[in-house]
Coordinates of C-alpha atoms in Angstrom, one line a residue:
M287 CA -23.5 36.9 -55.6
A288 CA -23.5 33.5 -57.2
V289 CA -21.4 33.1 -60.4
E290 CA -23.2 31.1 -63.2
G291 CA -21.3 29.6 -66.0
K292 CA -21.9 26.9 -68.8
I293 CA -20.1 23.7 -69.3
V294 CA -18.1 23.4 -72.5
K295 CA -16.2 20.1 -71.9
V296 CA -16.6 17.0 -69.6
S297 CA -13.7 14.5 -69.4
G298 CA -14.4 12.1 -66.6
P299 CA -14.2 13.9 -63.2
L300 CA -12.9 17.0 -64.8
V301 CA -15.6 19.6 -66.0
I302 CA -14.4 22.8 -67.8
A303 CA -17.0 25.7 -67.8
E304 CA -16.9 29.4 -69.3
G305 CA -18.3 32.5 -67.9
M306 CA -16.8 32.0 -64.5
K307 CA -14.5 35.1 -64.4
E308 CA -15.8 36.2 -61.2
A309 CA -15.3 33.0 -59.4
N310 CA -12.4 32.1 -57.3
M311 CA -9.8 29.2 -57.0
F312 CA -11.0 26.4 -54.9
D313 CA -14.5 27.6 -54.7
V314 CA -17.3 24.9 -54.4
V315 CA -19.5 24.6 -57.3
R316 CA -22.7 22.9 -58.1
V317 CA -22.6 21.2 -61.6
G318 CA -25.7 20.4 -63.9
R319 CA -29.2 19.8 -63.2
E320 CA -28.3 17.3 -60.3
R321 CA -26.2 20.0 -58.5
L322 CA -23.2 17.7 -58.4
I323 CA -20.5 18.8 -55.8
G324 CA -17.3 20.1 -57.5
E325 CA -14.2 22.3 -56.8
I326 CA -12.4 24.8 -59.1
I327 CA -8.7 23.7 -59.3
E328 CA -7.6 26.0 -62.1
M329 CA -8.6 29.3 -63.7
H330 CA -7.7 30.6 -67.3
G331 CA -9.6 33.9 -67.9
D332 CA -13.3 33.0 -67.7
R333 CA -12.8 29.4 -68.0
A334 CA -12.6 27.2 -64.9
S335 CA -11.3 23.7 -64.5
I336 CA -13.5 21.9 -62.0
Q337 CA -12.7 18.8 -60.3
V338 CA -16.2 17.1 -59.5
Y339 CA -16.4 14.7 -56.5
E340 CA -19.3 12.7 -58.0
E341 CA -19.9 10.4 -61.1
T342 CA -20.2 12.9 -64.0
A343 CA -22.2 10.5 -66.4
G344 CA -25.1 12.6 -68.1
L345 CA -23.5 16.0 -68.0
G346 CA -23.0 17.8 -71.4
R347 CA -22.3 21.0 -73.0
G348 CA -24.4 23.9 -71.9
D349 CA -25.2 22.5 -68.6
T350 CA -25.1 25.1 -65.8
V351 CA -22.5 25.5 -63.2
V352 CA -23.1 27.6 -60.2
S353 CA -20.4 28.7 -57.8
T354 CA -21.3 29.0 -54.1
G355 CA -18.5 31.6 -53.5
A356 CA -17.1 29.6 -50.6
P357 CA -14.1 27.1 -50.4
L358 CA -14.5 23.3 -49.5
S359 CA -15.1 23.5 -45.9
V360 CA -16.0 21.0 -43.1
E361 CA -18.5 21.4 -40.3
L362 CA -16.8 21.1 -36.8
G363 CA -18.6 20.7 -33.7
P364 CA -20.3 18.0 -31.4
G365 CA -21.5 14.9 -33.4
L366 CA -18.3 14.3 -35.4
L367 CA -17.3 11.3 -33.2
Q368 CA -18.9 7.9 -33.9
N369 CA -19.9 9.1 -37.3
I370 CA -18.9 7.8 -40.8
Y371 CA -18.5 10.3 -43.6
D372 CA -17.6 10.1 -47.3
G373 CA -14.8 12.2 -48.7
I374 CA -16.8 15.4 -48.7
Q375 CA -18.2 15.0 -45.1
R376 CA -21.4 13.7 -46.0
P377 CA -23.0 11.5 -43.4
L378 CA -23.3 8.1 -44.9
E379 CA -25.7 6.6 -42.2
V380 CA -28.0 9.4 -42.5
I381 CA -28.0 9.1 -46.4
R382 CA -28.7 5.4 -46.2
D383 CA -31.6 5.9 -43.9
R384 CA -33.2 8.7 -46.0
H385 CA -32.1 7.8 -49.5
G386 CA -31.4 4.2 -49.6
S387 CA -28.3 2.0 -49.7
N388 CA -26.9 3.5 -52.9
L389 CA -25.3 6.9 -52.7
P390 CA -27.5 9.1 -55.0
R391 CA -25.8 12.0 -56.9
G392 CA -26.1 15.6 -55.8
V393 CA -27.4 14.5 -52.4
D394 CA -26.7 17.3 -49.7
E395 CA -27.2 16.3 -46.2
P396 CA -25.5 18.4 -43.4
A397 CA -22.5 16.8 -41.8
L398 CA -23.6 17.4 -38.3
D399 CA -27.2 16.5 -37.1
R400 CA -29.4 19.6 -36.7
N401 CA -32.1 17.8 -34.7
K402 CA -29.9 16.4 -31.9
I403 CA -29.8 18.3 -28.8
W404 CA -26.6 18.7 -26.7
H405 CA -26.0 19.9 -23.3
F406 CA -23.6 23.0 -23.2
E407 CA -21.9 24.1 -20.0
T408 CA -20.3 27.5 -20.3
T409 CA -17.0 28.4 -18.7
L410 CA -17.3 32.1 -19.4
K411 CA -19.7 34.9 -18.3
F412 CA -20.8 38.2 -19.4
G413 CA -18.0 40.7 -20.0
D414 CA -15.2 38.2 -20.5
K415 CA -12.8 39.0 -23.2
V416 CA -11.9 36.0 -25.5
N417 CA -9.1 35.6 -28.0
P418 CA -8.6 32.8 -30.7
G419 CA -8.5 29.4 -29.1
D420 CA -10.0 30.3 -25.8
V421 CA -12.8 27.9 -24.6
Y422 CA -16.5 29.0 -24.6
G423 CA -17.5 25.8 -22.6
T424 CA -17.8 22.1 -23.0
V425 CA -20.3 19.5 -24.4
Q426 CA -19.9 15.8 -23.3
E427 CA -20.0 14.4 -26.8
T428 CA -19.6 10.7 -25.8
E429 CA -18.9 9.0 -22.4
V430 CA -15.2 9.3 -23.1
V431 CA -14.7 12.5 -24.8
S432 CA -15.5 16.2 -23.6
H433 CA -15.9 18.3 -26.6
K434 CA -14.3 21.8 -26.0
I435 CA -16.2 24.6 -27.9
I436 CA -13.5 26.8 -28.9
V437 CA -13.1 30.5 -30.2
P438 CA -12.5 30.0 -34.0
P439 CA -9.0 31.2 -35.1
R440 CA -8.9 34.9 -36.1
V441 CA -11.8 35.8 -33.8
S442 CA -11.5 37.9 -30.7
G443 CA -13.9 40.1 -28.7
T444 CA -16.2 40.4 -25.8
I445 CA -18.8 38.2 -24.4
I446 CA -22.1 39.9 -24.1
E447 CA -24.3 36.9 -23.7
I448 CA -23.7 33.3 -23.0
K449 CA -25.7 30.6 -21.1
S450 CA -25.5 27.0 -20.3
G451 CA -28.2 24.8 -21.6
D452 CA -29.6 22.3 -24.1
Y453 CA -29.1 23.4 -27.7
H454 CA -29.2 22.1 -31.3
I455 CA -25.9 22.4 -33.1
D456 CA -26.8 25.6 -34.9
D457 CA -28.7 27.3 -32.0
R458 CA -27.5 30.6 -30.5
I459 CA -25.7 29.9 -27.2
G460 CA -24.3 33.4 -26.7
K461 CA -23.2 36.6 -28.6
I462 CA -19.7 38.1 -29.1
K463 CA -19.0 41.7 -29.7
Y464 CA -16.0 42.3 -32.0
P465 CA -13.5 45.3 -31.5
D466 CA -15.2 47.3 -34.3
G467 CA -18.5 47.1 -32.6
T468 CA -20.2 44.4 -34.6
I469 CA -22.1 41.5 -32.8
T470 CA -22.2 38.0 -33.8
D471 CA -24.0 34.9 -32.6
I472 CA -22.1 31.9 -31.0
T473 CA -23.1 28.5 -31.8
L474 CA -21.7 25.1 -31.0
M475 CA -20.5 24.7 -34.7
Q476 CA -17.9 26.2 -36.8
K477 CA -16.7 25.9 -40.5
W478 CA -13.2 25.6 -41.6
P479 CA -11.7 25.4 -45.3
V480 CA -10.0 22.0 -45.8
R481 CA -7.0 23.3 -47.6
V482 CA -6.1 25.7 -45.0
A483 CA -4.1 24.3 -42.0
R484 CA -5.5 25.5 -38.7
P485 CA -3.2 27.8 -36.7
Y486 CA -1.3 27.2 -33.5
A487 CA 0.7 29.1 -31.1
V488 CA 4.0 27.2 -31.1
K489 CA 5.2 24.0 -32.8
L490 CA 7.3 21.7 -30.2
A491 CA 9.8 19.1 -30.5
P492 CA 8.7 15.5 -30.1
E493 CA 9.5 14.1 -26.7
D494 CA 7.2 11.4 -25.8
P495 CA 6.2 8.2 -27.9
M496 CA 2.8 7.2 -29.3
I497 CA 2.7 3.8 -27.6
T498 CA 1.2 1.3 -29.9
G499 CA 1.6 -2.2 -28.0
I500 CA 3.3 -3.6 -31.2
R501 CA 6.6 -4.7 -30.1
S502 CA 8.6 -4.2 -33.3
I503 CA 7.3 -0.6 -33.5
D504 CA 7.8 0.5 -29.7
T505 CA 11.0 -1.3 -29.3
L506 CA 13.1 -0.7 -32.7
F507 CA 11.0 1.8 -34.6
P508 CA 9.1 4.2 -32.3
I509 CA 6.9 7.1 -33.4
S510 CA 6.4 10.2 -31.3
K511 CA 3.3 11.8 -30.6
G512 CA 2.9 14.5 -33.2
G513 CA 5.2 12.4 -35.5
T514 CA 4.8 11.1 -39.2
A515 CA 5.2 7.5 -40.4
C516 CA 4.5 5.7 -43.5
I517 CA 3.8 1.9 -43.9
P518 CA 4.7 0.8 -47.4
G519 CA 4.2 -2.9 -48.5
P520 CA 3.0 -5.0 -51.3
F521 CA -0.5 -6.5 -51.4
G522 CA -1.1 -9.1 -48.6
S523 CA 1.7 -7.9 -46.5
G524 CA -0.5 -6.6 -43.7
K525 CA -0.7 -2.9 -44.2
T526 CA -4.4 -2.6 -43.1
V527 CA -3.9 -5.1 -40.1
V528 CA -1.1 -2.9 -38.8
Q529 CA -3.4 0.3 -39.2
H530 CA -6.2 -1.4 -37.6
Q531 CA -3.9 -2.2 -34.6
L532 CA -2.6 1.4 -34.5
A533 CA -6.3 2.7 -34.3
K534 CA -7.3 0.2 -31.6
W535 CA -4.5 0.3 -29.3
S536 CA -2.4 3.6 -29.6
N537 CA -2.4 5.8 -26.5
V538 CA -4.1 8.8 -28.3
D539 CA -7.4 10.3 -27.4
I540 CA -8.9 10.6 -30.8
V541 CA -8.6 8.4 -33.9
I542 CA -9.4 9.6 -37.5
Y543 CA -9.4 6.7 -39.9
I544 CA -9.5 7.5 -43.7
G545 CA -10.1 4.7 -46.1
C546 CA -8.9 6.5 -49.3
G547 CA -9.5 4.4 -52.2
E548 CA -9.1 0.9 -50.7
R549 CA -11.6 -1.9 -51.3
G550 CA -15.0 -1.7 -49.7
N551 CA -14.6 -4.9 -47.8
E552 CA -11.7 -3.4 -45.8
M553 CA -13.9 -0.6 -44.6
T554 CA -16.7 -2.9 -43.9
D555 CA -14.2 -4.8 -41.5
V556 CA -13.6 -1.5 -39.8
L557 CA -17.2 -0.7 -39.4
R558 CA -17.8 -4.1 -38.0
E559 CA -14.9 -4.4 -35.6
F560 CA -14.6 -0.9 -34.2
P561 CA -18.2 -0.7 -32.4
E562 CA -17.6 -4.3 -31.1
L563 CA -14.1 -3.4 -29.6
T564 CA -13.5 -2.4 -26.1
D565 CA -11.2 0.6 -25.6
P566 CA -8.5 -0.7 -23.2
K567 CA -8.2 2.8 -21.6
T568 CA -11.9 3.5 -20.9
G569 CA -13.6 0.1 -21.3
K570 CA -16.2 1.7 -23.6
S571 CA -16.6 1.1 -27.5
L572 CA -13.6 2.3 -29.4
M573 CA -16.1 4.2 -31.7
Q574 CA -16.6 6.6 -28.9
R575 CA -13.4 8.3 -29.9
T576 CA -13.3 7.6 -33.5
V577 CA -14.3 9.3 -36.8
L578 CA -14.4 7.1 -40.0
I579 CA -14.1 8.7 -43.5
A580 CA -14.8 6.1 -46.2
N581 CA -13.9 6.7 -49.8
T582 CA -13.7 3.4 -51.2
S583 CA -12.4 2.2 -54.6
D584 CA -15.8 2.1 -56.3
M585 CA -16.5 5.8 -55.2
P586 CA -15.5 8.7 -57.5
V587 CA -11.7 8.8 -57.8
A588 CA -11.5 12.8 -57.4
A589 CA -13.1 12.5 -54.0
R590 CA -9.9 10.7 -52.7
E591 CA -8.1 14.0 -52.5
A592 CA -11.0 15.7 -50.6
S593 CA -11.1 12.8 -48.1
V594 CA -7.5 13.2 -47.1
Y595 CA -8.0 17.0 -46.5
T596 CA -11.4 16.5 -44.7
G597 CA -9.7 14.0 -42.3
I598 CA -6.7 16.1 -41.6
T599 CA -8.9 19.2 -40.9
I600 CA -11.1 17.3 -38.4
A601 CA -7.9 15.9 -36.7
E602 CA -6.7 19.4 -36.3
Y603 CA -9.8 20.6 -34.8
F604 CA -9.6 18.0 -32.0
R605 CA -6.0 18.8 -31.6
D606 CA -6.8 22.3 -31.0
M607 CA -8.9 21.2 -27.9
G608 CA -5.6 19.8 -26.5
Y609 CA -6.1 16.2 -27.4
S610 CA -3.6 13.7 -29.0
V611 CA -5.0 12.7 -32.2
A612 CA -3.8 9.9 -34.7
I613 CA -4.9 10.2 -38.4
I614 CA -4.6 7.0 -40.4
A615 CA -4.7 7.2 -44.1
D616 CA -5.2 3.9 -46.1
S617 CA -3.8 4.5 -48.7
T618 CA -1.9 7.6 -49.9
S619 CA -1.1 5.7 -53.1
R620 CA -4.7 5.7 -54.2
W621 CA -4.7 9.7 -53.7
A622 CA -1.8 9.9 -55.7
E623 CA -3.4 7.8 -58.4
A624 CA -6.3 10.4 -58.4
L625 CA -3.8 13.3 -58.7
R626 CA -2.2 11.5 -61.6
E627 CA -5.7 11.1 -63.4
M628 CA -6.6 14.6 -62.8
S629 CA -3.2 15.9 -64.0
G630 CA -3.4 13.8 -67.2
R631 CA -6.8 15.3 -68.0
L632 CA -5.7 18.8 -67.3
E633 CA -3.1 18.0 -70.0
E634 CA -0.1 19.0 -67.5
M635 CA 3.4 17.9 -68.2
P636 CA 3.7 14.7 -66.3
G637 CA 6.7 13.7 -64.0
E638 CA 8.1 10.3 -63.3
E639 CA 5.6 7.4 -64.0
G640 CA 2.9 10.0 -65.2
Y641 CA 2.6 11.4 -61.6
P642 CA 2.3 15.1 -61.6
A643 CA 5.4 17.2 -60.9
Y644 CA 3.8 18.6 -57.6
L645 CA 3.4 15.1 -56.1
T646 CA 5.9 15.6 -53.4
S647 CA 4.5 19.0 -52.5
R648 CA 1.0 17.7 -52.1
L649 CA 2.2 14.9 -50.0
A650 CA 4.2 17.2 -47.9
Q651 CA 1.2 19.5 -47.2
F652 CA -0.5 16.7 -45.8
Y653 CA 2.2 15.4 -43.5
E654 CA 3.3 18.9 -42.5
R655 CA 0.1 19.4 -40.8
A656 CA 1.0 16.9 -38.2
G657 CA 2.9 17.7 -35.0
K658 CA 2.9 18.5 -31.3
V659 CA 1.9 22.1 -30.6
V660 CA 0.9 24.6 -28.0
C661 CA -2.7 25.4 -29.2
L662 CA -4.1 28.8 -29.4
G663 CA -6.0 29.9 -26.3
S664 CA -5.1 31.5 -22.9
D665 CA -4.7 28.2 -21.2
K666 CA -1.8 27.0 -23.4
R667 CA -3.2 23.5 -24.0
I668 CA -0.9 21.2 -25.7
G669 CA -2.1 18.9 -28.5
A670 CA -0.5 16.4 -30.7
L671 CA -1.5 15.1 -34.3
S672 CA 0.2 12.0 -35.5
A673 CA -0.2 11.3 -39.2
I674 CA 0.5 7.6 -40.5
G675 CA -0.1 6.9 -44.1
A676 CA -0.1 3.4 -46.0
V677 CA 1.6 3.3 -49.3
S678 CA 0.7 0.6 -51.7
P679 CA 3.5 0.3 -54.4
Q680 CA 3.0 -1.9 -57.3
G681 CA 4.7 -5.2 -56.6
G682 CA 6.0 -3.8 -53.4
D683 CA 8.7 -1.9 -55.3
I684 CA 9.4 1.0 -53.0
S685 CA 11.5 2.7 -55.7
E686 CA 8.3 4.0 -57.3
P687 CA 7.6 7.8 -57.0
V688 CA 4.9 7.8 -54.3
S689 CA 6.9 5.7 -51.8
Q690 CA 10.1 7.8 -52.5
A691 CA 8.2 11.0 -52.2
T692 CA 6.7 9.8 -48.9
L693 CA 10.2 8.7 -47.5
R694 CA 11.6 12.2 -48.0
I695 CA 8.9 13.6 -45.8
V696 CA 8.2 11.2 -43.1
K697 CA 10.4 10.2 -40.1
V698 CA 9.4 6.7 -39.6
F699 CA 9.5 3.9 -42.2
W700 CA 7.8 0.6 -41.3
G701 CA 8.8 -1.3 -44.5
L702 CA 6.6 -4.5 -44.7
D703 CA 8.0 -7.5 -46.4
S704 CA 6.1 -10.0 -48.5
S705 CA 8.4 -12.8 -47.7
L706 CA 7.9 -12.3 -44.0
A707 CA 4.1 -12.3 -44.6
Y708 CA 4.3 -15.5 -46.5
K709 CA 6.1 -17.0 -43.5
R710 CA 3.1 -15.9 -41.4
H711 CA 5.4 -13.4 -39.5
F712 CA 3.1 -10.5 -38.5
P713 CA 3.5 -7.6 -38.3
A714 CA 5.8 -8.2 -41.4
I715 CA 7.9 -5.1 -40.7
N716 CA 11.3 -5.8 -42.0
W717 CA 13.9 -4.9 -39.3
L718 CA 16.7 -4.6 -41.8
N719 CA 15.3 -1.8 -43.9
S720 CA 12.9 0.0 -41.6
Y721 CA 14.1 3.1 -39.4
S722 CA 12.9 5.8 -36.9
L723 CA 14.5 9.1 -36.8
Y724 CA 12.7 9.7 -33.5
R725 CA 14.5 6.9 -31.6
D726 CA 17.3 9.0 -30.2
R727 CA 15.0 11.9 -29.2
L728 CA 12.7 9.5 -27.5
A729 CA 15.4 7.5 -25.6
P730 CA 15.3 9.8 -22.6
W731 CA 11.5 9.1 -22.2
F732 CA 12.0 5.4 -22.4
V733 CA 14.9 5.3 -19.9
G734 CA 12.9 7.5 -17.5
N735 CA 9.6 5.6 -17.9
V736 CA 10.3 2.2 -18.7
S737 CA 13.7 0.8 -17.9
R738 CA 17.3 2.3 -17.6
D739 CA 18.6 -0.1 -20.1
W740 CA 15.8 0.1 -22.5
N741 CA 18.0 1.7 -25.2
D742 CA 20.8 -0.6 -24.7
K743 CA 18.5 -3.6 -25.3
A744 CA 17.1 -2.2 -28.3
T745 CA 20.4 -1.6 -29.8
L746 CA 21.6 -5.1 -28.9
C747 CA 18.4 -6.6 -30.4
M748 CA 19.3 -4.9 -33.6
K749 CA 22.8 -5.9 -33.6
I750 CA 21.9 -9.5 -33.3
L751 CA 19.3 -9.5 -36.0
Q752 CA 21.9 -7.7 -38.3
K753 CA 24.4 -10.4 -37.3
E754 CA 21.9 -13.2 -38.2
S755 CA 21.7 -11.7 -41.7
E756 CA 25.4 -11.9 -42.2
L757 CA 25.6 -15.5 -40.9
D758 CA 22.7 -16.5 -43.2
E759 CA 24.8 -15.9 -46.1
I760 CA 27.5 -18.2 -44.7
V761 CA 25.1 -20.8 -43.8
K762 CA 23.7 -20.8 -47.4
L763 CA 27.1 -21.6 -48.7
V764 CA 28.6 -24.0 -46.2
G765 CA 26.0 -25.1 -43.8
V766 CA 25.4 -24.2 -40.1
D767 CA 27.7 -27.0 -39.0
A768 CA 30.5 -25.0 -40.2
L769 CA 29.8 -22.0 -37.8
S770 CA 31.4 -21.7 -34.3
S771 CA 29.3 -22.5 -31.2
E772 CA 29.3 -18.7 -30.5
D773 CA 27.8 -17.9 -33.9
R774 CA 25.2 -20.6 -33.8
L775 CA 24.0 -19.4 -30.5
T776 CA 23.6 -16.0 -32.2
L777 CA 21.4 -17.6 -34.6
E778 CA 19.3 -19.2 -31.8
V779 CA 19.0 -16.1 -30.0
A780 CA 18.1 -14.1 -33.2
R781 CA 15.4 -16.8 -34.0
S782 CA 14.1 -16.4 -30.5
L783 CA 13.9 -12.6 -30.9
R784 CA 12.2 -13.0 -34.4
E785 CA 9.7 -15.7 -33.5
D786 CA 9.3 -15.1 -29.6
Y787 CA 9.4 -11.2 -29.4
L788 CA 9.0 -9.6 -32.8
Q789 CA 6.1 -11.8 -34.2
Q790 CA 2.7 -11.1 -32.7
D791 CA -0.8 -12.5 -33.1
M792 CA -2.7 -9.4 -33.9
F793 CA -6.1 -11.2 -33.2
D794 CA -5.0 -12.6 -29.7
L795 CA -6.3 -10.5 -26.8
V796 CA -3.2 -11.1 -24.9
D797 CA -0.5 -11.0 -27.6
G798 CA -2.2 -8.4 -29.7
Y799 CA -1.2 -5.5 -27.3
T800 CA 2.0 -5.7 -25.1
Q801 CA 2.6 -3.2 -22.4
L802 CA 5.9 -1.4 -22.4
D803 CA 7.2 -3.0 -19.0
K804 CA 6.2 -6.4 -20.3
Q805 CA 8.2 -5.7 -23.5
S806 CA 11.1 -4.8 -21.6
D807 CA 11.0 -7.8 -19.4
L808 CA 10.4 -10.2 -22.3
L809 CA 13.7 -8.8 -23.9
D810 CA 15.3 -9.3 -20.3
L811 CA 14.2 -13.0 -20.5
I812 CA 15.6 -13.6 -24.0
F813 CA 18.8 -12.0 -23.2
F814 CA 19.0 -13.7 -19.7
F815 CA 18.9 -17.1 -21.7
K816 CA 21.6 -15.8 -24.1
D817 CA 24.0 -14.7 -21.3
K818 CA 23.4 -18.0 -19.3
A819 CA 23.9 -20.0 -22.6
E820 CA 27.1 -18.2 -23.3
A821 CA 28.5 -19.1 -20.0
A822 CA 27.2 -22.9 -20.4
I823 CA 29.0 -23.2 -23.7
A824 CA 32.1 -21.6 -22.4
A825 CA 31.8 -24.4 -19.7
G826 CA 31.7 -27.1 -22.0
A827 CA 27.9 -27.5 -22.8
D828 CA 27.0 -28.6 -26.4
I829 CA 25.4 -26.0 -28.5
Q830 CA 23.0 -28.4 -30.0
A831 CA 21.7 -29.6 -26.7
V832 CA 21.4 -25.7 -25.5
S833 CA 19.2 -25.0 -28.6
E834 CA 17.0 -28.1 -27.8
L835 CA 16.3 -27.3 -24.1
P836 CA 12.6 -27.7 -23.2
V837 CA 12.6 -24.4 -21.5
R838 CA 13.0 -22.8 -25.0
E839 CA 9.4 -23.6 -25.6
K840 CA 8.4 -21.8 -22.4
I841 CA 10.3 -18.7 -23.7
G842 CA 8.3 -18.8 -26.8
R843 CA 5.0 -19.0 -24.9
A844 CA 6.0 -16.2 -22.5
K845 CA 4.5 -13.3 -24.7
S846 CA 1.1 -15.0 -24.2
V847 CA 1.2 -14.8 -20.4
V848 CA -1.5 -12.3 -19.2
Y849 CA -0.1 -9.1 -18.0
E850 CA -1.3 -9.5 -14.3
N851 CA 0.7 -12.8 -14.0
Y852 CA 3.8 -12.3 -16.3
K853 CA 6.4 -11.3 -13.7
A854 CA 6.2 -14.4 -11.5
E855 CA 5.8 -16.5 -14.6
F856 CA 9.1 -14.9 -16.1
E857 CA 11.1 -15.5 -12.8
K858 CA 10.0 -19.1 -12.9
I859 CA 11.3 -19.6 -16.4
K860 CA 14.5 -18.0 -15.5
K861 CA 15.0 -20.5 -12.8
E862 CA 14.3 -23.2 -15.3
I863 CA 16.8 -21.7 -17.7
V864 CA 19.6 -21.7 -15.0
S865 CA 18.6 -25.4 -13.8
Q866 CA 18.6 -26.8 -17.3
L867 CA 21.8 -25.2 -18.4
D868 CA 23.5 -26.3 -15.1
A869 CA 22.4 -29.8 -15.8
L870 CA 23.9 -29.5 -19.3
V871 CA 27.2 -28.3 -18.1
A872 CA 27.3 -31.0 -15.3
E873 CA 26.7 -33.7 -18.0
A874 CA 29.5 -32.2 -20.3
K875 CA 31.9 -32.5 -17.4
E876 CA 31.2 -36.0 -16.6

């Protein structure tokens, strides 16, 4: 039975209604004549505090509030991929076609297209017993993704009717009989409340990396499949570019990209780029395995929270099919600002810098839904959900509450540095303050699948970069000429690591993505130069002449050699390193 109340107060996105005693926390409500969508976030007696996910201008005392009696939920089924939704899973393209380019208030369009027909192939037959997570059958949703129609959690019974064929999303594809004797229709679609994590059988330890093709990440600060990471950085440091790269090139099956409170032009870039990008794994459009959720800065603030929960729930659904999923939220700072605004309007006791005291727990609830799991179901599928959130601290100050709360939760920190960005060093990940707590756990995978000395090379790379930082302090005081030849060579090798290895042109088709074996061999090439140069200096070669060798330029361009030809080219460069250094040594002995 619908519960109906009356508005007594409107304060921005917060609406307080009385007469709501029979309503429940987190019920979805319809507010006012335009039936705006809201959610109950507090109950005091018969008074409900409602977070409205649309513009509340025009609402007033006495307007009606009607509870739907159900929590905020998302529709899950074929048709999610290649779609763009707002924060409460309204399909924006459908709304544009039917209602115009401006998003009207109170519009209610189903998230999944009710008119589209899908071909369903069953894997079950009459009399089969099913438990939560079992697969009814499959739908080929796009050319690259087979959508498994799975038994919802907490549902078990016996199949008494199921048939392959062409169906609408809400057509009956079969019937299931529950243990208590009741019979229910099976459809291609299911619903799930966004604030409730979807269950799984077992959570697994991370053991394989999410390969990104970004050398500074894969080599120095790797993330595992099922891992959590954050990208904090000031305005203009390249957070969005890095996140776009992760969405484009990571070795995951499904990408959920949430534009949470970011500028509209950034989401426009995503919408323009992704359909035109070719997926390196399949050769098809990247959108065929992507869901976009757009809640830009000019959309209602309160819907930022809903967009984050909507995204993570859709990601869990695909994880439950046994897929590897990456959810990318840009940015969680905007979500935190929405929490701060609602907390202030609710007159709660503020925490640091006005953020609510429960900020950390809300962030943790989001990131804790990531992980590598054994999914429900008799076939023991393994799925992974990796969560990557951008943080936008004011002025790049990561001591502010959102950055600190995030750092206490996630295992990987890719700290972007504005000074590197100003030098046109992208990605501007600062190697001196970034870290990955997965590195040791992932080490056996890299050793077994890429190179036996991968971890030694990564460690040496970090040591040289840290040594460079120490030497820079000396150089600033007394100049580079005061350093020994060995220390000057260290600076040269560090410069090569920075400029020739860590720096990437994200818009270059070759340099934008680097395969792991090429990353390993590129490090080998730099360290080969280091070893041979050390021997040449010990034999009397001049450090200045070593640093000015013509082959140095070829090392710098090595990262742009196409993958098919790089091994032969690298061998050629090594021979040139040896011959040019030998010539220097011979010259020094004359």
